[in-house]
PDB file of C-alpha atoms in Angstrom:
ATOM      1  CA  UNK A   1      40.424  13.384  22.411  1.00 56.00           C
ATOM      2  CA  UNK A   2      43.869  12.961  21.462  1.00 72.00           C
ATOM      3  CA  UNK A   3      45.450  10.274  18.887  1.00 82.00           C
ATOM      4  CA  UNK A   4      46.438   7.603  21.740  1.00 88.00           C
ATOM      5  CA  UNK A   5      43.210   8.074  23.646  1.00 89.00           C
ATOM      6  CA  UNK A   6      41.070   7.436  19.834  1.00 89.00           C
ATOM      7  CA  UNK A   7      43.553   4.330  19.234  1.00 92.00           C
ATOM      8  CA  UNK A   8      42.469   3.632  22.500  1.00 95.00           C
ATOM      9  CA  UNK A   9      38.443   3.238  21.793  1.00 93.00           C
ATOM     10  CA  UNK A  10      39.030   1.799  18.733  1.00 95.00           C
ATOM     11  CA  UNK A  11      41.497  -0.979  19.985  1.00 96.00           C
ATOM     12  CA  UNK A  12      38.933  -1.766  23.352  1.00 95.00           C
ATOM     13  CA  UNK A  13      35.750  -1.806  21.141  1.00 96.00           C
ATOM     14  CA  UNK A  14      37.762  -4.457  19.013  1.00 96.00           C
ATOM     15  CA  UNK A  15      38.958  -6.533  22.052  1.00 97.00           C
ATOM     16  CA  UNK A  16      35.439  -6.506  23.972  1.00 96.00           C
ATOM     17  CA  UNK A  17      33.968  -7.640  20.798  1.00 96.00           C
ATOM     18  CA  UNK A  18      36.534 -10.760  20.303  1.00 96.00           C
ATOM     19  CA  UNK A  19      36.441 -11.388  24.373  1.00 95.00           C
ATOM     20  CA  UNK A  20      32.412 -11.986  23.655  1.00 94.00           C
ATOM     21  CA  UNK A  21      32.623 -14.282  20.307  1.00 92.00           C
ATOM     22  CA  UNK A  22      36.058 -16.131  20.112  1.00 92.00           C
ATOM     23  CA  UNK A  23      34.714 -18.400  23.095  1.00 90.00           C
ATOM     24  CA  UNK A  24      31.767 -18.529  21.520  1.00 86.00           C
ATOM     25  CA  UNK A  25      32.705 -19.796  18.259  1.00 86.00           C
ATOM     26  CA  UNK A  26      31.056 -16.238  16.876  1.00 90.00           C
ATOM     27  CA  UNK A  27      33.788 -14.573  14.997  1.00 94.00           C
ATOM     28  CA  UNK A  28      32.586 -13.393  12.108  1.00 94.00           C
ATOM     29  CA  UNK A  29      29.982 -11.563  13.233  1.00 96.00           C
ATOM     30  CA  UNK A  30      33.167  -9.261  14.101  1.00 97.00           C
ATOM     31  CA  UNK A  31      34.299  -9.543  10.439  1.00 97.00           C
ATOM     32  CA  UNK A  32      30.922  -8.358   9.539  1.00 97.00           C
ATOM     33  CA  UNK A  33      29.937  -5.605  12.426  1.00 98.00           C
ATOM     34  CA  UNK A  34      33.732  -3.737  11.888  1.00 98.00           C
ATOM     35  CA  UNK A  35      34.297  -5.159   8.524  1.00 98.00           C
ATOM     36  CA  UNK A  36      31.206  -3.009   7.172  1.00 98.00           C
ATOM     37  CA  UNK A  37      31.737   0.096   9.456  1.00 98.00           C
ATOM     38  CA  UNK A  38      35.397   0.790   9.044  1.00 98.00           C
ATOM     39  CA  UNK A  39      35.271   0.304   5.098  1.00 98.00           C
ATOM     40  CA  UNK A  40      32.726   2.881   4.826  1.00 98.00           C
ATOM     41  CA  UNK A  41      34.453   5.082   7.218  1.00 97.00           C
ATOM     42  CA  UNK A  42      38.140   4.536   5.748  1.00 97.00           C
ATOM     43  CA  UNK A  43      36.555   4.923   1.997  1.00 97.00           C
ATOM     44  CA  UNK A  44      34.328   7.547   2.487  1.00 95.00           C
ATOM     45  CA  UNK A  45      33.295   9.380   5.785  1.00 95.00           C
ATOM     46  CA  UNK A  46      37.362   9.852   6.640  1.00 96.00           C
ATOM     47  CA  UNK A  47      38.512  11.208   3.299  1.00 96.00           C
ATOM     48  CA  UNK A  48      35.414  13.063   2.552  1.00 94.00           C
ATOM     49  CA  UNK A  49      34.595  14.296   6.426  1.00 93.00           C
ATOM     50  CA  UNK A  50      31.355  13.719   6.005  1.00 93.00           C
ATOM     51  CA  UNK A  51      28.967  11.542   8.331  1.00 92.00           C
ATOM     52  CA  UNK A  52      26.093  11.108   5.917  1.00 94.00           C
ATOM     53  CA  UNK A  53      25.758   7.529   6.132  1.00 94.00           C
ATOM     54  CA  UNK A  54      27.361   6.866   9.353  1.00 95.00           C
ATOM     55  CA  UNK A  55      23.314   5.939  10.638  1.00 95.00           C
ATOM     56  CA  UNK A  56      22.547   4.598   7.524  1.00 96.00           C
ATOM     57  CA  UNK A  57      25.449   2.265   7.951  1.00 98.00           C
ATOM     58  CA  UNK A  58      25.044   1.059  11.483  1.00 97.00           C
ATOM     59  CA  UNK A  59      21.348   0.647  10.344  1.00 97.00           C
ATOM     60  CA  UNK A  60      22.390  -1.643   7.785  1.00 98.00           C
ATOM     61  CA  UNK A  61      24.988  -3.636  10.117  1.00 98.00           C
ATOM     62  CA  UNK A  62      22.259  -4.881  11.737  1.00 98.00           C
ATOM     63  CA  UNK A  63      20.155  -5.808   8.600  1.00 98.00           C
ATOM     64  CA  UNK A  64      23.541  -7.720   7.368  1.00 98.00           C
ATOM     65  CA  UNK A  65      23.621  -9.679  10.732  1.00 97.00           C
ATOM     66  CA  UNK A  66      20.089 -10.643  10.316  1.00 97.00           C
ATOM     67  CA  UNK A  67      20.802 -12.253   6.363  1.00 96.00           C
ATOM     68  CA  UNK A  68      24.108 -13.777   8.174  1.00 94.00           C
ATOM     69  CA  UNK A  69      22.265 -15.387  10.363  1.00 93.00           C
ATOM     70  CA  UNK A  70      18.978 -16.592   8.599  1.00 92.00           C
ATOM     71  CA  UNK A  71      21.305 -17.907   6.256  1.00 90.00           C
ATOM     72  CA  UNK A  72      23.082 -19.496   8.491  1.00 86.00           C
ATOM     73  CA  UNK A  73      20.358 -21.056  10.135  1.00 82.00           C
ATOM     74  CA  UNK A  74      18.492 -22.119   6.935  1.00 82.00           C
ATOM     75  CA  UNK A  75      21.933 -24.424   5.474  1.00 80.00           C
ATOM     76  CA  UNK A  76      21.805 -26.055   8.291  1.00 72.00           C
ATOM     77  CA  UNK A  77      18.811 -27.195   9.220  1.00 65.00           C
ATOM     78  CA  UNK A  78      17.286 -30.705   7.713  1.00 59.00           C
ATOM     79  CA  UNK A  79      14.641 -30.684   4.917  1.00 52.00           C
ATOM     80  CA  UNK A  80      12.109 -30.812   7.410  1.00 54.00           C
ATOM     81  CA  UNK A  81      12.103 -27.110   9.526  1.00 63.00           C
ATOM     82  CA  UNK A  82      11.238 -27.390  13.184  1.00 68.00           C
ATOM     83  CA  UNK A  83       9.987 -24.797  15.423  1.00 74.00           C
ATOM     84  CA  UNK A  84      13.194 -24.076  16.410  1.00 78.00           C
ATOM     85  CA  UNK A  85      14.060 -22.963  12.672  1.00 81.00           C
ATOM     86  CA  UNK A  86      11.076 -21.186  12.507  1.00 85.00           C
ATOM     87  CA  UNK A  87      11.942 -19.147  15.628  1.00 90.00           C
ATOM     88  CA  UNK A  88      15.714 -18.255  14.269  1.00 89.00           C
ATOM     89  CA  UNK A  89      14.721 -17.112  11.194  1.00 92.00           C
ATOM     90  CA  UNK A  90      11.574 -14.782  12.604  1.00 94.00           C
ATOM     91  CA  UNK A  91      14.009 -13.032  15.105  1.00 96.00           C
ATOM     92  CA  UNK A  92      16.055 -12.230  12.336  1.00 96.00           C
ATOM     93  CA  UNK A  93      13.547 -11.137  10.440  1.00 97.00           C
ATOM     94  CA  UNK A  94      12.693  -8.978  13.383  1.00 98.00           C
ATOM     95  CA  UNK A  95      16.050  -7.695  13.507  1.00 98.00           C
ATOM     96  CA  UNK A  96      16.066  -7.125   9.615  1.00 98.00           C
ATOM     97  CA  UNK A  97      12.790  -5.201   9.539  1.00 98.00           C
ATOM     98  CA  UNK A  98      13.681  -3.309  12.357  1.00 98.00           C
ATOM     99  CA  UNK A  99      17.279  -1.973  10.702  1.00 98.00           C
ATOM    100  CA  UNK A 100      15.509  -1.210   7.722  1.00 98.00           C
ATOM    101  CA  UNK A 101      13.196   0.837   9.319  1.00 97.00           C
ATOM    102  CA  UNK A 102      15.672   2.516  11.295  1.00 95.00           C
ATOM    103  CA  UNK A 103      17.711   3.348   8.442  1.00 95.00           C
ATOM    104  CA  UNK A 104      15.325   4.467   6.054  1.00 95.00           C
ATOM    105  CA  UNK A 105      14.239   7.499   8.690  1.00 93.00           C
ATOM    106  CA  UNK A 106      17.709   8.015   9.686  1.00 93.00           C
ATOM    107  CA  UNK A 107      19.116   8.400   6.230  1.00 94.00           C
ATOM    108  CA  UNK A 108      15.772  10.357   5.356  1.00 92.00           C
ATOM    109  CA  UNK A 109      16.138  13.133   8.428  1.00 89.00           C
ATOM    110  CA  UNK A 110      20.108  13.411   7.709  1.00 91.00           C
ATOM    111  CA  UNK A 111      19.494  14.432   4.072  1.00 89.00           C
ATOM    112  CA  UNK A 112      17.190  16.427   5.049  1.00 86.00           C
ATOM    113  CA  UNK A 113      19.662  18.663   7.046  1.00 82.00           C
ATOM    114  CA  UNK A 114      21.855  18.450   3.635  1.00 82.00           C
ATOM    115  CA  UNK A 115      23.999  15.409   5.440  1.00 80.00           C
ATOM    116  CA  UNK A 116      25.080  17.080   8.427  1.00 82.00           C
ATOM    117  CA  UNK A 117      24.521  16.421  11.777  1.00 80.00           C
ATOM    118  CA  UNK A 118      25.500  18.835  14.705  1.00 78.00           C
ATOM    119  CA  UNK A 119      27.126  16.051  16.838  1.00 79.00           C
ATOM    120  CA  UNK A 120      29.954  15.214  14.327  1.00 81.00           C
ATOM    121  CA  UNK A 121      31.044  19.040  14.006  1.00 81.00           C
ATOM    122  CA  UNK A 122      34.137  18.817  16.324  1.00 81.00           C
ATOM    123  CA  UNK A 123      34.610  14.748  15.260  1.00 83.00           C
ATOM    124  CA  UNK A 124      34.810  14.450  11.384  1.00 87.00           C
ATOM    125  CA  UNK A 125      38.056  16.328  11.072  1.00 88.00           C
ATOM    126  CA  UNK A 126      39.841  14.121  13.426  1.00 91.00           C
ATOM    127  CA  UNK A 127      40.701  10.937  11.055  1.00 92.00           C
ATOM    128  CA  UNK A 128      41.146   8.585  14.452  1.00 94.00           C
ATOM    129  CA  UNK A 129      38.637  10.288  16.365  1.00 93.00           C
ATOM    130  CA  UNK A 130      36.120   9.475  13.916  1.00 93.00           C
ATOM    131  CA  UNK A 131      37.173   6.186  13.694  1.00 95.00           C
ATOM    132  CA  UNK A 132      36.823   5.278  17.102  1.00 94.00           C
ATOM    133  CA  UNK A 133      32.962   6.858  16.102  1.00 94.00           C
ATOM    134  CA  UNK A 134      32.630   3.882  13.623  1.00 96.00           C
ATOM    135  CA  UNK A 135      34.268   1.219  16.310  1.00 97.00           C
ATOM    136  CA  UNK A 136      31.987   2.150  19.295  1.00 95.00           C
ATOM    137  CA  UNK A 137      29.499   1.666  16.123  1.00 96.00           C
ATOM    138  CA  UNK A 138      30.220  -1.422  15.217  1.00 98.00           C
ATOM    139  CA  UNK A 139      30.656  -2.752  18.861  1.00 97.00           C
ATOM    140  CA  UNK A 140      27.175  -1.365  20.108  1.00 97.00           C
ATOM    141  CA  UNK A 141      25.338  -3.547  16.807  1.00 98.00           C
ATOM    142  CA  UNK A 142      27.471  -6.690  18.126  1.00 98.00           C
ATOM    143  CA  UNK A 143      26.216  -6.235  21.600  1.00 98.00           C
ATOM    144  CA  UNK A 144      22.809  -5.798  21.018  1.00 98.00           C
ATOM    145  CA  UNK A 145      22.090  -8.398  18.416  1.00 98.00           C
ATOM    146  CA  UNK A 146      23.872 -10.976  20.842  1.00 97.00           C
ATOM    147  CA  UNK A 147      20.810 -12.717  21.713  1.00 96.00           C
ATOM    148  CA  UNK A 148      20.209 -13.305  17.746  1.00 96.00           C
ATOM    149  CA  UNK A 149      23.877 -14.009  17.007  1.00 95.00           C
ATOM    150  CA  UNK A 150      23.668 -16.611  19.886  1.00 94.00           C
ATOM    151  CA  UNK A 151      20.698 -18.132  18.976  1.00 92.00           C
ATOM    152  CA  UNK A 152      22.037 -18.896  15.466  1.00 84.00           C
ATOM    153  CA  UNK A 153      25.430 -20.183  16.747  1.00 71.00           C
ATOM    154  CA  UNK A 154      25.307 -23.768  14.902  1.00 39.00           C
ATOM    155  CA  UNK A 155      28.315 -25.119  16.535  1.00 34.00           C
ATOM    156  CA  UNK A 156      28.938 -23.811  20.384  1.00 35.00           C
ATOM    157  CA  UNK A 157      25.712 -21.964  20.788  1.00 42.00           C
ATOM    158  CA  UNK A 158      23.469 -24.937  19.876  1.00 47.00           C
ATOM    159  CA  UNK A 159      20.143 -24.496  21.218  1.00 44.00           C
ATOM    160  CA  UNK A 160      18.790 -26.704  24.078  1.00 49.00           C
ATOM    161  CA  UNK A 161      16.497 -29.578  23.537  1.00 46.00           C
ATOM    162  CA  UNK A 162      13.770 -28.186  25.182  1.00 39.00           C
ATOM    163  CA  UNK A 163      14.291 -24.715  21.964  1.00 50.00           C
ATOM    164  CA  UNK A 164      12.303 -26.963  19.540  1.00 59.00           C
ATOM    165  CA  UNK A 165       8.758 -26.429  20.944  1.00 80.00           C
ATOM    166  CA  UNK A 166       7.314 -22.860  21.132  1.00 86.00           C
ATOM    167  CA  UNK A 167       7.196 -21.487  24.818  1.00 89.00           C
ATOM    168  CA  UNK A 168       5.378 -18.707  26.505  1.00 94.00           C
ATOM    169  CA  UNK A 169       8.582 -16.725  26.832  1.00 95.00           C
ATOM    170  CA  UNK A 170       8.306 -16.638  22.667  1.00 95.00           C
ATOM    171  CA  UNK A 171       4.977 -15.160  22.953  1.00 97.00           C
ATOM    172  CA  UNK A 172       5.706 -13.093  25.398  1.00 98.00           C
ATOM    173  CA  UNK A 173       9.012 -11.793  23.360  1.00 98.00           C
ATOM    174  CA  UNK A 174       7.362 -11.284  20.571  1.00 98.00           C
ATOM    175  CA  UNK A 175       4.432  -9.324  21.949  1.00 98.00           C
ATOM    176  CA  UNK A 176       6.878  -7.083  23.827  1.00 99.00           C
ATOM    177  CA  UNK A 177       9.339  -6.575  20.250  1.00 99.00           C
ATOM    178  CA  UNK A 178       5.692  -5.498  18.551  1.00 99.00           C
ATOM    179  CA  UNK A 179       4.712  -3.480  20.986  1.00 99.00           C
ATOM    180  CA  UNK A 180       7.889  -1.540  21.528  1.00 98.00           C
ATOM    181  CA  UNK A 181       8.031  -1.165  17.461  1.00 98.00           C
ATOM    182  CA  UNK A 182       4.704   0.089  17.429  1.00 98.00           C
ATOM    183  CA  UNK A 183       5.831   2.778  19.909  1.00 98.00           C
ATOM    184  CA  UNK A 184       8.828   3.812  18.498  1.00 98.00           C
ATOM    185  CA  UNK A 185       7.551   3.693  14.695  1.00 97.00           C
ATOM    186  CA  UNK A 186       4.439   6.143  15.887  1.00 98.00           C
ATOM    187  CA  UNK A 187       6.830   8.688  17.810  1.00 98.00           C
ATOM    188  CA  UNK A 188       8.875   9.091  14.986  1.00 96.00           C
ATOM    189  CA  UNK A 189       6.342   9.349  12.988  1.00 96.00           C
ATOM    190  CA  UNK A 190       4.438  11.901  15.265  1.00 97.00           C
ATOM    191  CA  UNK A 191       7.815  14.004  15.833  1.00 96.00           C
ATOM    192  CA  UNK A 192       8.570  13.806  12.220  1.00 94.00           C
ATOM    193  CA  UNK A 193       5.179  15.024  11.290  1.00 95.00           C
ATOM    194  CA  UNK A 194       5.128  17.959  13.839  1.00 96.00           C
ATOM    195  CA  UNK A 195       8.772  18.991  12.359  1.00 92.00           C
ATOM    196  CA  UNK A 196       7.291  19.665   8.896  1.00 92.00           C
ATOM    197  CA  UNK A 197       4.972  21.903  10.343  1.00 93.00           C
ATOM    198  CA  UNK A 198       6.675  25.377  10.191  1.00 91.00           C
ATOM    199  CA  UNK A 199       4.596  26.938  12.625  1.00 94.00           C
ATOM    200  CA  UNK A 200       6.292  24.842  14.956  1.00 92.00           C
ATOM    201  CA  UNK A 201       9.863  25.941  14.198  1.00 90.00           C
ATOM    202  CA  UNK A 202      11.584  26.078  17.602  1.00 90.00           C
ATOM    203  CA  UNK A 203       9.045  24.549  19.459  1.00 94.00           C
ATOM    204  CA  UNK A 204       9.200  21.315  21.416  1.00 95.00           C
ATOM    205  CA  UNK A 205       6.929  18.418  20.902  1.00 96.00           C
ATOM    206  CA  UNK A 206       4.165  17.445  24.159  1.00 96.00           C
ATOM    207  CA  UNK A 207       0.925  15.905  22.097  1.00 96.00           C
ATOM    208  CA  UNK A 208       0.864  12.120  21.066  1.00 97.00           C
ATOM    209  CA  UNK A 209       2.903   9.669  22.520  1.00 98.00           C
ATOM    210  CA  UNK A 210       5.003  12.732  23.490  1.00 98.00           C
ATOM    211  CA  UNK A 211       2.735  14.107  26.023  1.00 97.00           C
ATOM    212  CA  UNK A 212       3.450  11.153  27.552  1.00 98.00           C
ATOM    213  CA  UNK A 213       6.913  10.421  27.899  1.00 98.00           C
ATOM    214  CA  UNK A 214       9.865  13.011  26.819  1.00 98.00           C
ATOM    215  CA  UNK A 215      11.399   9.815  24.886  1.00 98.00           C
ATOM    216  CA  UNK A 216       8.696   7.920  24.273  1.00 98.00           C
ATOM    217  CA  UNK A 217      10.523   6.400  21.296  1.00 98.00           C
ATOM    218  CA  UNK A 218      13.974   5.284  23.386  1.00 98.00           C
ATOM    219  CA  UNK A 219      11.056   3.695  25.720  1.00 98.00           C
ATOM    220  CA  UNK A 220      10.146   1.711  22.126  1.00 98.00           C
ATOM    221  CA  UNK A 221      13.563   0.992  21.166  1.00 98.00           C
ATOM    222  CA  UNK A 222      14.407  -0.246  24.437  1.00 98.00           C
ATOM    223  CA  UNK A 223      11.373  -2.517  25.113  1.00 99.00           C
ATOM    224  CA  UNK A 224      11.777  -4.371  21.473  1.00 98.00           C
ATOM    225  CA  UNK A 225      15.271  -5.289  22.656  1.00 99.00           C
ATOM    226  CA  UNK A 226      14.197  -6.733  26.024  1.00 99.00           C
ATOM    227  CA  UNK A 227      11.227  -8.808  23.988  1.00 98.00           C
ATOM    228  CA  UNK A 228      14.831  -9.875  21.636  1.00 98.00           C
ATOM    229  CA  UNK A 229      16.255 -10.990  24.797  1.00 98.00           C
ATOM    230  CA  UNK A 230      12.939 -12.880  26.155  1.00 98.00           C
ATOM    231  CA  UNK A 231      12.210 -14.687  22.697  1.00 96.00           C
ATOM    232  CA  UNK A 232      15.925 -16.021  21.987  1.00 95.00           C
ATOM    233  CA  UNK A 233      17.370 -16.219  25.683  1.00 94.00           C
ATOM    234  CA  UNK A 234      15.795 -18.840  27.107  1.00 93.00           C
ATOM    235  CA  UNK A 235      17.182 -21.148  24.665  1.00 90.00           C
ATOM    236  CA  UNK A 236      20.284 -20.576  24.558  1.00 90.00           C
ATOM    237  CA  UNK A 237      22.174 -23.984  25.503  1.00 83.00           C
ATOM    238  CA  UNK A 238      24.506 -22.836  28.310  1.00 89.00           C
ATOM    239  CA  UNK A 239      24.364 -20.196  31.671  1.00 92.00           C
ATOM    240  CA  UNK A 240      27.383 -18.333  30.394  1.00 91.00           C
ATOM    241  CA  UNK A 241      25.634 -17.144  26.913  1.00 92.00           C
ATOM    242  CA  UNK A 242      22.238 -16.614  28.738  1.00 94.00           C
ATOM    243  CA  UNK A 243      24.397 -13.896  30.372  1.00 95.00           C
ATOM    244  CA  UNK A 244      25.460 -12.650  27.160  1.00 94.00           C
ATOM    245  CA  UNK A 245      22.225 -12.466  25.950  1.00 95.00           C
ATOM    246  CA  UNK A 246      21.138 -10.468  28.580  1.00 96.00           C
ATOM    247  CA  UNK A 247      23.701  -7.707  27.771  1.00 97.00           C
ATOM    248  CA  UNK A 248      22.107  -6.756  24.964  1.00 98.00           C
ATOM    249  CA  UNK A 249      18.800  -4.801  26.538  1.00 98.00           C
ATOM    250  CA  UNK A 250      20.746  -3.542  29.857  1.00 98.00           C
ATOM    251  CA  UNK A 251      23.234  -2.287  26.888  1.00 97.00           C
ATOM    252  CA  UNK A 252      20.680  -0.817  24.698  1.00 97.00           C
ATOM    253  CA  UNK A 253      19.380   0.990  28.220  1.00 97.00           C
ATOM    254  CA  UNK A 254      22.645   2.318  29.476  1.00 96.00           C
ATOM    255  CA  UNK A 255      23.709   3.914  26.292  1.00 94.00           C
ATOM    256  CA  UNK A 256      20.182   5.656  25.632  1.00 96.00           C
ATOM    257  CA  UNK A 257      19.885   6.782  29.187  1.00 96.00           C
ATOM    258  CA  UNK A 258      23.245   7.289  30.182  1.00 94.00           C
ATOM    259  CA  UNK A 259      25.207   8.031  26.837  1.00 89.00           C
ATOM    260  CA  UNK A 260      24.023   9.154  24.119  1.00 86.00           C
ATOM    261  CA  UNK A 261      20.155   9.159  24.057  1.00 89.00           C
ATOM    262  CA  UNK A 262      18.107  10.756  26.537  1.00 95.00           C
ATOM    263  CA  UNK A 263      21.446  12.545  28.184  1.00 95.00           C
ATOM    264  CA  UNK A 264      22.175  14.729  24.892  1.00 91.00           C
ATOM    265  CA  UNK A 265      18.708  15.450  23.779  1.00 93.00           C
ATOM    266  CA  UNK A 266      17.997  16.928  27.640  1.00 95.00           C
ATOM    267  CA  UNK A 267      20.917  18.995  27.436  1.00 93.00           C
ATOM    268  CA  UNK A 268      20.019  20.152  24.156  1.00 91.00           C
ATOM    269  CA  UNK A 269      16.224  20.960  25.288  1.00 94.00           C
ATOM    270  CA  UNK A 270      17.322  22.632  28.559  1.00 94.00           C
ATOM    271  CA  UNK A 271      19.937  24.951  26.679  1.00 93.00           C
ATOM    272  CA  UNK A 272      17.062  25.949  23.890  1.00 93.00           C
ATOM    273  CA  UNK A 273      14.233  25.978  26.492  1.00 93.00           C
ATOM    274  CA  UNK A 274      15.858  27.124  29.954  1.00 88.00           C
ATOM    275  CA  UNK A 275      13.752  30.565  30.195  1.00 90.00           C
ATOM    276  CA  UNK A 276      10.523  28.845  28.263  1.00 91.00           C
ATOM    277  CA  UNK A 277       7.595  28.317  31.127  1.00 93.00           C
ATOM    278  CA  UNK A 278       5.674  25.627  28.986  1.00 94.00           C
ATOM    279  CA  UNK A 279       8.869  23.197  28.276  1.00 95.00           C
ATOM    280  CA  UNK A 280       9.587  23.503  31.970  1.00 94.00           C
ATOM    281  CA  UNK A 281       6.095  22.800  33.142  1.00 95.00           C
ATOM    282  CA  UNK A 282       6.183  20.042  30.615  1.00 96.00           C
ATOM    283  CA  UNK A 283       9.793  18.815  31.976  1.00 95.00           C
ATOM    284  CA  UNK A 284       8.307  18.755  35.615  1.00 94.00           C
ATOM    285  CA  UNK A 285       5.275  16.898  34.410  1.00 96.00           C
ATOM    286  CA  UNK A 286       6.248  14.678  32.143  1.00 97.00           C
ATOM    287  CA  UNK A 287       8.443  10.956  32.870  1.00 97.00           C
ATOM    288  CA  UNK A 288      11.698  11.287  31.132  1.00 98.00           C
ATOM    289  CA  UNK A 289      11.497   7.813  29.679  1.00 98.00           C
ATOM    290  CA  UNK A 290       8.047   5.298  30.741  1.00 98.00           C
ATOM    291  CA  UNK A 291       4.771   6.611  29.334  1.00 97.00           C
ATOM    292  CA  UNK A 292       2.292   7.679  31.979  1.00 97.00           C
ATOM    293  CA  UNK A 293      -0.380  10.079  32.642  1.00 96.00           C
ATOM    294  CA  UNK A 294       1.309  13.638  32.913  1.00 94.00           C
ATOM    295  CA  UNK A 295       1.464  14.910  36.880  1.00 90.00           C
ATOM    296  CA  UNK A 296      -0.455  18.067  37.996  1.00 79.00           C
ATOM    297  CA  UNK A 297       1.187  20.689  37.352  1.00 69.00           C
ATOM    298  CA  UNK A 298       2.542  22.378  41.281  1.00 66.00           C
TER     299      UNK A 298
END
């Protein structure tokens, strides 16, 4: 990537994010998303070319949107809370516990492999090229907290009148963001636990959750985001940031399927495993992403 191309991705992640919140009155959730990714990368992951808390940080981008907006939320509403109150502040607290938890494992399995990580090796020497690491960063947090961000806007994303009675689409939101953090809690959890086993150095994981879906914790990740978007969308107060809202789970899907996720981790398991009978029975059995029964085996 050369130095106009990384200028490039860093200027476009910038502009996408100010197309989506200058007409909605959202702009500093910019300050904060970039703010907090490009001081740790111009401070320390730049000068020291090291990508140690580049996880930990985008974890915690999402855990400072969540205070931003519970805060938010709370100075503003009367001395009497409604349900609608109540519902802003739990899907930030959603969003909270959820970055914490994503952080804590992240941070844990990078210092575990002494702070490297295999897909910064051609990236952290490159000042700009890492940089436009930390923009894509901070733009993929703005996206796919957009249905929280919106849902705390106080002064052009106001909620509807209908927001200040609980609906079905909360239950069924909040059912589907348990669920889906249930799933991807226990396969990191299972994967983590099968890594520690030595015996199974160089060996792929197929029992748990795993021997039913190759990813069955993008399948998690992804499904918490669409319950996100089903709790806080439908009360949004206008068409035009219901659409918004919706970005954030087709986002959340498209990068883990198409970009970085599921894409990279099947490469990786196909250049390990090409000549290994099991993996490929299991690849040929086994969905990529949706937990289901494994197929019989031809």
């Amino acid at each position: 990537m050369g130095v106009l191309k990384s200028v490039a991705v860093s200027g476009v992640s910038l502009a996408l994010a100010l197309a989506m919140t200058v007409p909605t009155g959202l702009t500093r959730y910019v300050l904060v998303t970039f703010g907090i990714n490009w001081l740790v990368a111009l401070v320390h992951a730049i000068p020291n070319q090291s990508e140690r808390y580049f996880d930990l940080t985008g974890s915690s981008t999402f855990v400072t949107v969540a205070g931003v907006t519970a805060a938010t939320t709370l100075s503003s509403a009367s001395s009497q809370l409604s349900s609608s109150t109540y519902r802003s502040v739990l899907a930030s607290a959603m969003v909270a516990l959820w970055g914490l938890r994503l952080g804590w494992f992240l941070f844990s399995r990078i210092n575990a492999d002494n702070g490297i990580d295999s897909r910064f090796a051609e990236l952290r020497s490159d000042p700009l090229r890492f940089l436009s690491l930390w923009s894509v960063q901070s733009l993929w947090v703005l996206i796919t907290t957009l249905p929280l961000v919106l849902l705390h806007g106080a002064s052009l994303a106001t909620s509807s009148p209908a927001a200040a009675e609980w609906t079905l689409t909360d239950f069924v939101g909040l059912a589907l963001w348990v669920f889906g953090f249930v799933v991807e809690i226990t396969a990191d959890a299972q994967k983590r636990e099968f890594r520690r086993n030595k015996s199974n150095h160089d060996k792929f994981i197929a029992t748990g959750l795993w021997r039913f879906s190759r990813h069955p914790n993008y399948f998690g990740e992804i499904t918490l985001w669409v319950g996100m978007a089903v709790l806080c969308v439908p009360h949004l107060a206008t068409f035009a940031h219901k659409l918004l809202g919706c970005l954030s789970p087709l986002f959340v899907t498209f990068l883990l399927t198409r970009v970085s996720g599921i894409p990279l981790l099947e490469q990786s398991a196909d250049d390990k495993w090409a000549t290994h009978p099991a993996y490929q029975t299991y690849k040929a059995t086994t969905n990529v992403l949706v937990p289901w029964f494994p197929k019989a085996a031809k």
